[in-house]
């Protein structure tokens, strides 16, 4: 018996709500809360009547989240709002003694920089209350951290290099749209790249380094080096690691549009004066672009996200590729969402399930690879994200 409070009713929130209903033996009461109540109502109307209760909340205000947690009697909070709300929701969980889970690390709205520093700073507060805050239980971060932990546990004595390879070969038919929140997505992709080698972070210009990679069931795609948040925790927790990089594929049309928008100032995150009114260009752009949640019915193709780890087993070199392939149309048929939201929302529900069932039971702020990967990997196979391992 557990009551789950989902905060955020966007693309990912929809998948989380659908999947919690599918797991109703674990989540006996489901509440979906977001800033705009109508978005929660729309999602609830897709599910059997009475299975999802809706609430409105401004998660930027800790006191309001505290009040909601108490009102609904939540046993766990799944935060799938935006990274800007991570700290306020964590504080509300601390105040009400309720475990916390999210899929993206904290970002300040005024600085396009994401890091775990401020969330990790709450580690001792969560430990003192014997509470768990699971950070980054989406796909990447999330499943990718689990793939690394699984490789470490079952395939290697020591991992020396990891490449995380994220390919979305989906086609939504628009010349330009983002698969998740446009503001978060464009801030991430237009930022400088960064990877870690021999104990140091090496910075690159945006999209400066790239390589072709042959993604199983997708084909060869140019893949661009980005900074991605799971690397910050993996360098701490994977022993013997000498290098870690993150690559993501982008189509030519996406890159050309993004460069053009950047050149004309549409990706700016500071306020500009427009006919006496203050606007933030990237937020205005978000208003113009297709809502990621609307891409579901028109997206075809597959996602393929995985890791390639290289290292030593029993004194011999070894190279292993662990990956997951998901078809966008299959996702839409199941939960009315495209694959990017699906592959994020399902790991969030798996993480929450393992927490409320007590399989994962630690206290403090925990990154995924600190936990036993086996139950998570098993659940991935059951919950719609089957994965494969290939020796290279
Ligand atoms: N780890 C991964 O693999 C991964 C991949 C993709 C996305 N993500 C993360 O998943 C999260 C959700 O992404 P998404 O694509 O679902 O975004 P989205 O479609 O933009 O949805 C965000 C939702 O949060 C709500 N929200 C925003 N500010 C709020 C506030 N102050 N109080 C309450 N609700 C608020 C929005 O409400 P309104 O409708 O009122 O705006 C919206 O319903 C993001 O943090 C994103 O970074 C993680």
PDB file of C-alpha atoms in Angstrom, residues 48-332:
ATOM      1  CA  UNK A  48      -9.574   4.452 -15.893  1.00  0.00           C
ATOM      2  CA  UNK A  49     -11.798   6.767 -13.878  1.00  0.00           C
ATOM      3  CA  UNK A  50     -10.747   7.193 -10.251  1.00  0.00           C
ATOM      4  CA  UNK A  51      -7.227   5.807 -10.699  1.00  0.00           C
ATOM      5  CA  UNK A  52      -5.425   9.183 -10.828  1.00  0.00           C
ATOM      6  CA  UNK A  53      -6.370  12.096  -8.551  1.00  0.00           C
ATOM      7  CA  UNK A  54      -5.342  15.595  -9.614  1.00  0.00           C
ATOM      8  CA  UNK A  55      -4.127  18.664  -7.715  1.00  0.00           C
ATOM      9  CA  UNK A  56      -2.550  21.969  -8.632  1.00  0.00           C
ATOM     10  CA  UNK A  57       0.652  23.136  -6.966  1.00  0.00           C
ATOM     11  CA  UNK A  58       3.358  25.718  -7.504  1.00  0.00           C
ATOM     12  CA  UNK A  59       6.411  23.622  -6.751  1.00  0.00           C
ATOM     13  CA  UNK A  60       8.633  26.700  -6.603  1.00  0.00           C
ATOM     14  CA  UNK A  61       7.085  27.296  -3.165  1.00  0.00           C
ATOM     15  CA  UNK A  62       8.236  24.764  -0.565  1.00  0.00           C
ATOM     16  CA  UNK A  63       5.360  25.535   1.828  1.00  0.00           C
ATOM     17  CA  UNK A  64       2.794  24.728  -0.886  1.00  0.00           C
ATOM     18  CA  UNK A  65       4.462  21.384  -1.623  1.00  0.00           C
ATOM     19  CA  UNK A  66       4.584  20.619   2.122  1.00  0.00           C
ATOM     20  CA  UNK A  67       0.868  21.332   2.395  1.00  0.00           C
ATOM     21  CA  UNK A  68       0.098  19.085  -0.582  1.00  0.00           C
ATOM     22  CA  UNK A  69       2.269  16.200   0.677  1.00  0.00           C
ATOM     23  CA  UNK A  70       0.443  16.354   4.023  1.00  0.00           C
ATOM     24  CA  UNK A  71      -2.988  16.683   2.407  1.00  0.00           C
ATOM     25  CA  UNK A  72      -2.578  13.594   0.207  1.00  0.00           C
ATOM     26  CA  UNK A  73      -0.481  11.597   2.699  1.00  0.00           C
ATOM     27  CA  UNK A  74       2.264  10.838   0.167  1.00  0.00           C
ATOM     28  CA  UNK A  75       4.656   7.942   0.823  1.00  0.00           C
ATOM     29  CA  UNK A  76       6.956   9.030  -2.004  1.00  0.00           C
ATOM     30  CA  UNK A  77       7.300  12.065  -4.264  1.00  0.00           C
ATOM     31  CA  UNK A  78       8.291  11.627  -7.917  1.00  0.00           C
ATOM     32  CA  UNK A  79       9.520  14.979  -9.186  1.00  0.00           C
ATOM     33  CA  UNK A  80       9.073  15.224 -12.952  1.00  0.00           C
ATOM     34  CA  UNK A  81       8.515  18.976 -13.052  1.00  0.00           C
ATOM     35  CA  UNK A  82      11.533  20.979 -14.196  1.00  0.00           C
ATOM     36  CA  UNK A  83      15.064  20.920 -12.744  1.00  0.00           C
ATOM     37  CA  UNK A  84      14.380  24.398 -11.292  1.00  0.00           C
ATOM     38  CA  UNK A  85      12.042  22.828  -8.722  1.00  0.00           C
ATOM     39  CA  UNK A  86      14.419  20.131  -7.398  1.00  0.00           C
ATOM     40  CA  UNK A  87      15.561  22.002  -4.297  1.00  0.00           C
ATOM     41  CA  UNK A  88      12.147  23.247  -3.166  1.00  0.00           C
ATOM     42  CA  UNK A  89      10.625  19.780  -3.558  1.00  0.00           C
ATOM     43  CA  UNK A  90      13.567  18.153  -1.736  1.00  0.00           C
ATOM     44  CA  UNK A  91      13.085  20.625   1.128  1.00  0.00           C
ATOM     45  CA  UNK A  92       9.387  19.798   1.279  1.00  0.00           C
ATOM     46  CA  UNK A  93      10.242  16.072   1.455  1.00  0.00           C
ATOM     47  CA  UNK A  94      12.673  16.735   4.289  1.00  0.00           C
ATOM     48  CA  UNK A  95      10.071  18.714   6.195  1.00  0.00           C
ATOM     49  CA  UNK A  96       7.446  15.988   5.837  1.00  0.00           C
ATOM     50  CA  UNK A  97       9.777  12.936   6.124  1.00  0.00           C
ATOM     51  CA  UNK A  98       8.900  11.583   2.690  1.00  0.00           C
ATOM     52  CA  UNK A  99      11.351   9.931   0.236  1.00  0.00           C
ATOM     53  CA  UNK A 100      12.180  11.872  -2.933  1.00  0.00           C
ATOM     54  CA  UNK A 101      13.043  10.916  -6.525  1.00  0.00           C
ATOM     55  CA  UNK A 102      13.853  13.003  -9.612  1.00  0.00           C
ATOM     56  CA  UNK A 103      15.181  12.564 -13.148  1.00  0.00           C
ATOM     57  CA  UNK A 104      17.325  15.657 -13.683  1.00  0.00           C
ATOM     58  CA  UNK A 105      19.715  17.611 -11.513  1.00  0.00           C
ATOM     59  CA  UNK A 106      19.124  21.079 -10.194  1.00  0.00           C
ATOM     60  CA  UNK A 107      19.585  24.005 -12.516  1.00  0.00           C
ATOM     61  CA  UNK A 108      19.171  27.642 -11.621  1.00  0.00           C
ATOM     62  CA  UNK A 109      16.873  29.434 -14.108  1.00  0.00           C
ATOM     63  CA  UNK A 110      19.423  32.238 -14.542  1.00  0.00           C
ATOM     64  CA  UNK A 111      22.507  30.051 -15.108  1.00  0.00           C
ATOM     65  CA  UNK A 112      22.662  27.406 -17.824  1.00  0.00           C
ATOM     66  CA  UNK A 113      24.785  25.133 -15.672  1.00  0.00           C
ATOM     67  CA  UNK A 114      23.678  21.964 -14.000  1.00  0.00           C
ATOM     68  CA  UNK A 115      25.529  20.200 -11.236  1.00  0.00           C
ATOM     69  CA  UNK A 116      24.791  18.070  -8.188  1.00  0.00           C
ATOM     70  CA  UNK A 117      26.477  20.408  -5.700  1.00  0.00           C
ATOM     71  CA  UNK A 118      23.311  21.878  -4.204  1.00  0.00           C
ATOM     72  CA  UNK A 119      21.452  18.579  -4.091  1.00  0.00           C
ATOM     73  CA  UNK A 120      24.431  16.704  -2.613  1.00  0.00           C
ATOM     74  CA  UNK A 121      24.611  19.447   0.035  1.00  0.00           C
ATOM     75  CA  UNK A 122      21.345  18.025   1.402  1.00  0.00           C
ATOM     76  CA  UNK A 123      22.895  14.559   1.901  1.00  0.00           C
ATOM     77  CA  UNK A 124      23.378  14.868   5.657  1.00  0.00           C
ATOM     78  CA  UNK A 125      19.881  16.311   6.160  1.00  0.00           C
ATOM     79  CA  UNK A 126      18.376  13.279   4.373  1.00  0.00           C
ATOM     80  CA  UNK A 127      20.706  10.935   6.312  1.00  0.00           C
ATOM     81  CA  UNK A 128      19.718  12.476   9.654  1.00  0.00           C
ATOM     82  CA  UNK A 129      16.095  11.719   8.860  1.00  0.00           C
ATOM     83  CA  UNK A 130      16.965   8.253   7.530  1.00  0.00           C
ATOM     84  CA  UNK A 131      15.327   9.245   4.245  1.00  0.00           C
ATOM     85  CA  UNK A 132      16.348   8.471   0.685  1.00  0.00           C
ATOM     86  CA  UNK A 133      16.545  11.034  -2.106  1.00  0.00           C
ATOM     87  CA  UNK A 134      17.176   9.203  -5.373  1.00  0.00           C
ATOM     88  CA  UNK A 135      18.782  11.559  -7.886  1.00  0.00           C
ATOM     89  CA  UNK A 136      18.513  11.079 -11.639  1.00  0.00           C
ATOM     90  CA  UNK A 137      16.211   8.079 -12.096  1.00  0.00           C
ATOM     91  CA  UNK A 138      15.376   8.713 -15.769  1.00  0.00           C
ATOM     92  CA  UNK A 139      17.179   7.178 -18.737  1.00  0.00           C
ATOM     93  CA  UNK A 140      20.257   9.359 -18.921  1.00  0.00           C
ATOM     94  CA  UNK A 141      20.866   9.947 -16.092  1.00  0.00           C
ATOM     95  CA  UNK A 142      19.233   6.844 -14.724  1.00  0.00           C
ATOM     96  CA  UNK A 143      19.313   3.683 -16.804  1.00  0.00           C
ATOM     97  CA  UNK A 144      22.754   4.664 -18.142  1.00  0.00           C
ATOM     98  CA  UNK A 145      24.113   4.814 -14.558  1.00  0.00           C
ATOM     99  CA  UNK A 146      22.553   1.397 -13.957  1.00  0.00           C
ATOM    100  CA  UNK A 147      24.205  -0.001 -17.112  1.00  0.00           C
ATOM    101  CA  UNK A 148      27.583   1.193 -15.747  1.00  0.00           C
ATOM    102  CA  UNK A 149      26.912  -0.345 -12.326  1.00  0.00           C
ATOM    103  CA  UNK A 150      25.747  -3.576 -13.987  1.00  0.00           C
ATOM    104  CA  UNK A 151      28.884  -3.705 -16.152  1.00  0.00           C
ATOM    105  CA  UNK A 152      31.022  -3.115 -13.091  1.00  0.00           C
ATOM    106  CA  UNK A 153      29.233  -5.828 -11.103  1.00  0.00           C
ATOM    107  CA  UNK A 154      29.044  -8.557 -13.761  1.00  0.00           C
ATOM    108  CA  UNK A 155      31.563  -7.899 -16.543  1.00  0.00           C
ATOM    109  CA  UNK A 156      34.671  -6.177 -15.187  1.00  0.00           C
ATOM    110  CA  UNK A 157      37.223  -6.175 -12.416  1.00  0.00           C
ATOM    111  CA  UNK A 158      38.054  -2.640 -13.440  1.00  0.00           C
ATOM    112  CA  UNK A 159      36.404  -0.287 -15.956  1.00  0.00           C
ATOM    113  CA  UNK A 160      38.825   2.103 -17.649  1.00  0.00           C
ATOM    114  CA  UNK A 161      36.668   3.989 -20.151  1.00  0.00           C
ATOM    115  CA  UNK A 162      32.950   4.595 -20.619  1.00  0.00           C
ATOM    116  CA  UNK A 163      31.207   6.183 -23.593  1.00  0.00           C
ATOM    117  CA  UNK A 164      27.509   6.893 -23.107  1.00  0.00           C
ATOM    118  CA  UNK A 165      25.770   6.840 -26.495  1.00  0.00           C
ATOM    119  CA  UNK A 166      22.344   8.417 -26.852  1.00  0.00           C
ATOM    120  CA  UNK A 167      20.563   8.173 -30.188  1.00  0.00           C
ATOM    121  CA  UNK A 168      17.075   9.375 -30.918  1.00  0.00           C
ATOM    122  CA  UNK A 169      16.357   8.410 -34.505  1.00  0.00           C
ATOM    123  CA  UNK A 170      12.745   9.529 -34.222  1.00  0.00           C
ATOM    124  CA  UNK A 171      11.080  11.608 -36.917  1.00  0.00           C
ATOM    125  CA  UNK A 172       8.200  13.919 -35.910  1.00  0.00           C
ATOM    126  CA  UNK A 173       7.868  15.596 -39.292  1.00  0.00           C
ATOM    127  CA  UNK A 174       8.506  19.162 -38.036  1.00  0.00           C
ATOM    128  CA  UNK A 175      11.573  21.047 -39.350  1.00  0.00           C
ATOM    129  CA  UNK A 176      12.436  21.847 -35.713  1.00  0.00           C
ATOM    130  CA  UNK A 177      11.062  20.665 -32.371  1.00  0.00           C
ATOM    131  CA  UNK A 178      12.555  19.305 -29.165  1.00  0.00           C
ATOM    132  CA  UNK A 179      11.588  15.978 -27.637  1.00  0.00           C
ATOM    133  CA  UNK A 180      11.485  17.290 -24.109  1.00  0.00           C
ATOM    134  CA  UNK A 181      11.168  20.718 -22.549  1.00  0.00           C
ATOM    135  CA  UNK A 182      12.695  23.044 -25.224  1.00  0.00           C
ATOM    136  CA  UNK A 183      14.290  25.396 -22.712  1.00  0.00           C
ATOM    137  CA  UNK A 184      16.093  22.606 -20.836  1.00  0.00           C
ATOM    138  CA  UNK A 185      17.008  20.814 -24.066  1.00  0.00           C
ATOM    139  CA  UNK A 186      18.440  23.846 -25.885  1.00  0.00           C
ATOM    140  CA  UNK A 187      20.363  25.077 -22.840  1.00  0.00           C
ATOM    141  CA  UNK A 188      22.005  21.645 -22.626  1.00  0.00           C
ATOM    142  CA  UNK A 189      22.898  21.267 -26.295  1.00  0.00           C
ATOM    143  CA  UNK A 190      24.134  24.816 -26.929  1.00  0.00           C
ATOM    144  CA  UNK A 191      26.446  24.777 -23.888  1.00  0.00           C
ATOM    145  CA  UNK A 192      30.163  23.945 -24.038  1.00  0.00           C
ATOM    146  CA  UNK A 193      30.933  20.221 -24.120  1.00  0.00           C
ATOM    147  CA  UNK A 194      32.958  18.569 -21.371  1.00  0.00           C
ATOM    148  CA  UNK A 195      34.421  15.126 -20.720  1.00  0.00           C
ATOM    149  CA  UNK A 196      36.569  13.648 -17.974  1.00  0.00           C
ATOM    150  CA  UNK A 197      40.003  12.126 -18.480  1.00  0.00           C
ATOM    151  CA  UNK A 198      42.704  11.188 -15.972  1.00  0.00           C
ATOM    152  CA  UNK A 199      41.043  13.064 -13.149  1.00  0.00           C
ATOM    153  CA  UNK A 200      40.363  16.278 -15.050  1.00  0.00           C
ATOM    154  CA  UNK A 201      37.422  17.832 -16.862  1.00  0.00           C
ATOM    155  CA  UNK A 202      38.288  18.846 -20.415  1.00  0.00           C
ATOM    156  CA  UNK A 203      36.100  21.519 -21.975  1.00  0.00           C
ATOM    157  CA  UNK A 204      35.212  21.622 -25.678  1.00  0.00           C
ATOM    158  CA  UNK A 205      33.322  24.154 -27.776  1.00  0.00           C
ATOM    159  CA  UNK A 206      29.623  23.336 -28.278  1.00  0.00           C
ATOM    160  CA  UNK A 207      29.338  20.235 -30.518  1.00  0.00           C
ATOM    161  CA  UNK A 208      33.038  20.495 -31.436  1.00  0.00           C
ATOM    162  CA  UNK A 209      33.851  16.775 -31.082  1.00  0.00           C
ATOM    163  CA  UNK A 210      31.831  14.191 -32.928  1.00  0.00           C
ATOM    164  CA  UNK A 211      32.108  10.664 -34.308  1.00  0.00           C
ATOM    165  CA  UNK A 212      29.954   8.242 -36.251  1.00  0.00           C
ATOM    166  CA  UNK A 213      28.536   5.324 -34.248  1.00  0.00           C
ATOM    167  CA  UNK A 214      26.677   2.296 -35.549  1.00  0.00           C
ATOM    168  CA  UNK A 215      23.579   2.000 -33.354  1.00  0.00           C
ATOM    169  CA  UNK A 216      21.997  -1.492 -33.499  1.00  0.00           C
ATOM    170  CA  UNK A 217      18.595  -1.437 -35.307  1.00  0.00           C
ATOM    171  CA  UNK A 218      19.125   2.250 -36.194  1.00  0.00           C
ATOM    172  CA  UNK A 219      22.348   2.460 -38.229  1.00  0.00           C
ATOM    173  CA  UNK A 220      25.292   4.831 -38.360  1.00  0.00           C
ATOM    174  CA  UNK A 221      24.616   8.271 -36.876  1.00  0.00           C
ATOM    175  CA  UNK A 222      26.935  11.194 -36.253  1.00  0.00           C
ATOM    176  CA  UNK A 223      27.185  11.540 -32.460  1.00  0.00           C
ATOM    177  CA  UNK A 224      28.225  14.782 -30.723  1.00  0.00           C
ATOM    178  CA  UNK A 225      30.091  15.098 -27.451  1.00  0.00           C
ATOM    179  CA  UNK A 226      28.082  16.956 -24.785  1.00  0.00           C
ATOM    180  CA  UNK A 227      28.440  17.422 -21.069  1.00  0.00           C
ATOM    181  CA  UNK A 228      25.853  15.311 -19.308  1.00  0.00           C
ATOM    182  CA  UNK A 229      25.092  15.181 -15.630  1.00  0.00           C
ATOM    183  CA  UNK A 230      25.508  11.454 -14.932  1.00  0.00           C
ATOM    184  CA  UNK A 231      29.247  11.800 -15.572  1.00  0.00           C
ATOM    185  CA  UNK A 232      29.625  13.917 -12.420  1.00  0.00           C
ATOM    186  CA  UNK A 233      28.524  11.074 -10.151  1.00  0.00           C
ATOM    187  CA  UNK A 234      29.950   8.191 -12.221  1.00  0.00           C
ATOM    188  CA  UNK A 235      33.511   9.538 -11.934  1.00  0.00           C
ATOM    189  CA  UNK A 236      33.095   9.320  -8.157  1.00  0.00           C
ATOM    190  CA  UNK A 237      31.615   5.845  -8.034  1.00  0.00           C
ATOM    191  CA  UNK A 238      33.167   3.720 -10.824  1.00  0.00           C
ATOM    192  CA  UNK A 239      36.525   2.542  -9.538  1.00  0.00           C
ATOM    193  CA  UNK A 240      39.577   2.667 -11.812  1.00  0.00           C
ATOM    194  CA  UNK A 241      37.864   4.897 -14.364  1.00  0.00           C
ATOM    195  CA  UNK A 242      40.265   6.823 -16.614  1.00  0.00           C
ATOM    196  CA  UNK A 243      37.869   8.471 -19.074  1.00  0.00           C
ATOM    197  CA  UNK A 244      34.154   9.065 -19.517  1.00  0.00           C
ATOM    198  CA  UNK A 245      32.393  10.814 -22.387  1.00  0.00           C
ATOM    199  CA  UNK A 246      28.797  11.375 -23.455  1.00  0.00           C
ATOM    200  CA  UNK A 247      27.593  11.485 -27.076  1.00  0.00           C
ATOM    201  CA  UNK A 248      24.188  12.353 -28.507  1.00  0.00           C
ATOM    202  CA  UNK A 249      22.950  12.218 -32.104  1.00  0.00           C
ATOM    203  CA  UNK A 250      21.350  15.209 -33.825  1.00  0.00           C
ATOM    204  CA  UNK A 251      19.947  15.528 -37.318  1.00  0.00           C
ATOM    205  CA  UNK A 252      21.276  18.221 -39.675  1.00  0.00           C
ATOM    206  CA  UNK A 253      17.972  20.112 -39.605  1.00  0.00           C
ATOM    207  CA  UNK A 254      18.008  20.308 -35.779  1.00  0.00           C
ATOM    208  CA  UNK A 255      21.605  21.559 -35.727  1.00  0.00           C
ATOM    209  CA  UNK A 256      21.079  24.167 -38.463  1.00  0.00           C
ATOM    210  CA  UNK A 257      17.978  25.560 -36.738  1.00  0.00           C
ATOM    211  CA  UNK A 258      19.685  25.614 -33.360  1.00  0.00           C
ATOM    212  CA  UNK A 259      22.745  27.470 -34.684  1.00  0.00           C
ATOM    213  CA  UNK A 260      20.537  29.999 -36.439  1.00  0.00           C
ATOM    214  CA  UNK A 261      18.379  30.569 -33.329  1.00  0.00           C
ATOM    215  CA  UNK A 262      21.518  30.990 -31.260  1.00  0.00           C
ATOM    216  CA  UNK A 263      23.067  33.437 -33.742  1.00  0.00           C
ATOM    217  CA  UNK A 264      19.991  35.665 -33.673  1.00  0.00           C
ATOM    218  CA  UNK A 265      19.817  35.611 -29.868  1.00  0.00           C
ATOM    219  CA  UNK A 266      16.741  33.417 -29.433  1.00  0.00           C
ATOM    220  CA  UNK A 267      18.537  31.092 -26.990  1.00  0.00           C
ATOM    221  CA  UNK A 268      19.371  33.937 -24.581  1.00  0.00           C
ATOM    222  CA  UNK A 269      18.299  33.287 -20.994  1.00  0.00           C
ATOM    223  CA  UNK A 270      18.551  36.897 -19.808  1.00  0.00           C
ATOM    224  CA  UNK A 271      15.727  39.433 -19.911  1.00  0.00           C
ATOM    225  CA  UNK A 272      15.471  41.738 -22.920  1.00  0.00           C
ATOM    226  CA  UNK A 273      13.244  44.747 -23.385  1.00  0.00           C
ATOM    227  CA  UNK A 274      10.630  44.277 -26.133  1.00  0.00           C
ATOM    228  CA  UNK A 275       8.430  47.340 -26.685  1.00  0.00           C
ATOM    229  CA  UNK A 276       8.545  48.140 -22.990  1.00  0.00           C
ATOM    230  CA  UNK A 277       7.902  44.556 -21.934  1.00  0.00           C
ATOM    231  CA  UNK A 278      10.541  42.287 -20.429  1.00  0.00           C
ATOM    232  CA  UNK A 279      10.859  38.910 -22.138  1.00  0.00           C
ATOM    233  CA  UNK A 280      13.356  36.047 -21.935  1.00  0.00           C
ATOM    234  CA  UNK A 281      14.008  34.976 -25.544  1.00  0.00           C
ATOM    235  CA  UNK A 282      14.348  31.215 -24.870  1.00  0.00           C
ATOM    236  CA  UNK A 283      11.024  31.246 -22.983  1.00  0.00           C
ATOM    237  CA  UNK A 284       9.337  33.063 -25.864  1.00  0.00           C
ATOM    238  CA  UNK A 285      10.805  30.468 -28.229  1.00  0.00           C
ATOM    239  CA  UNK A 286       9.270  27.727 -26.062  1.00  0.00           C
ATOM    240  CA  UNK A 287       5.863  29.353 -26.596  1.00  0.00           C
ATOM    241  CA  UNK A 288       6.347  29.185 -30.371  1.00  0.00           C
ATOM    242  CA  UNK A 289       7.702  25.634 -30.656  1.00  0.00           C
ATOM    243  CA  UNK A 290       5.521  22.503 -30.743  1.00  0.00           C
ATOM    244  CA  UNK A 291       4.736  21.218 -27.262  1.00  0.00           C
ATOM    245  CA  UNK A 292       6.906  18.082 -26.801  1.00  0.00           C
ATOM    246  CA  UNK A 293       3.838  16.309 -25.438  1.00  0.00           C
ATOM    247  CA  UNK A 294       2.136  16.849 -28.828  1.00  0.00           C
ATOM    248  CA  UNK A 295       4.852  14.970 -30.741  1.00  0.00           C
ATOM    249  CA  UNK A 296       3.649  11.544 -29.569  1.00  0.00           C
ATOM    250  CA  UNK A 297       1.086  10.749 -32.251  1.00  0.00           C
ATOM    251  CA  UNK A 298       3.373  11.867 -35.116  1.00  0.00           C
ATOM    252  CA  UNK A 299       6.763  10.414 -34.119  1.00  0.00           C
ATOM    253  CA  UNK A 300       8.109   7.322 -35.861  1.00  0.00           C
ATOM    254  CA  UNK A 301      11.467   5.537 -35.532  1.00  0.00           C
ATOM    255  CA  UNK A 302      13.489   4.334 -32.576  1.00  0.00           C
ATOM    256  CA  UNK A 303      15.644   5.440 -29.691  1.00  0.00           C
ATOM    257  CA  UNK A 304      18.804   3.534 -28.815  1.00  0.00           C
ATOM    258  CA  UNK A 305      20.639   4.553 -25.643  1.00  0.00           C
ATOM    259  CA  UNK A 306      23.503   2.656 -24.106  1.00  0.00           C
ATOM    260  CA  UNK A 307      27.028   2.556 -22.777  1.00  0.00           C
ATOM    261  CA  UNK A 308      30.266   1.083 -24.070  1.00  0.00           C
ATOM    262  CA  UNK A 309      32.612   0.139 -21.252  1.00  0.00           C
ATOM    263  CA  UNK A 310      36.198  -1.001 -21.691  1.00  0.00           C
ATOM    264  CA  UNK A 311      38.409  -2.469 -19.014  1.00  0.00           C
ATOM    265  CA  UNK A 312      39.877  -5.633 -17.521  1.00  0.00           C
ATOM    266  CA  UNK A 313      38.334  -8.936 -16.465  1.00  0.00           C
ATOM    267  CA  UNK A 314      40.507 -11.745 -15.059  1.00  0.00           C
ATOM    268  CA  UNK A 315      43.597  -9.963 -16.359  1.00  0.00           C
ATOM    269  CA  UNK A 316      42.265  -9.744 -19.942  1.00  0.00           C
ATOM    270  CA  UNK A 317      40.958  -6.676 -21.824  1.00  0.00           C
ATOM    271  CA  UNK A 318      37.196  -6.589 -22.349  1.00  0.00           C
ATOM    272  CA  UNK A 319      34.752  -4.261 -24.145  1.00  0.00           C
ATOM    273  CA  UNK A 320      31.012  -4.463 -23.541  1.00  0.00           C
ATOM    274  CA  UNK A 321      28.068  -2.569 -25.068  1.00  0.00           C
ATOM    275  CA  UNK A 322      24.834  -2.457 -23.049  1.00  0.00           C
ATOM    276  CA  UNK A 323      21.923  -0.752 -24.782  1.00  0.00           C
ATOM    277  CA  UNK A 324      18.161  -0.367 -24.941  1.00  0.00           C
ATOM    278  CA  UNK A 325      16.101   0.163 -28.093  1.00  0.00           C
ATOM    279  CA  UNK A 326      12.581   1.617 -27.998  1.00  0.00           C
ATOM    280  CA  UNK A 327      10.109   2.259 -30.785  1.00  0.00           C
ATOM    281  CA  UNK A 328       8.297   5.636 -30.622  1.00  0.00           C
ATOM    282  CA  UNK A 329       5.027   4.331 -32.072  1.00  0.00           C
ATOM    283  CA  UNK A 330       4.950   1.442 -29.593  1.00  0.00           C
ATOM    284  CA  UNK A 331       5.325   3.962 -26.765  1.00  0.00           C
ATOM    285  CA  UNK A 332       2.471   6.063 -28.074  1.00  0.00           C
TER     286      UNK A 332
END
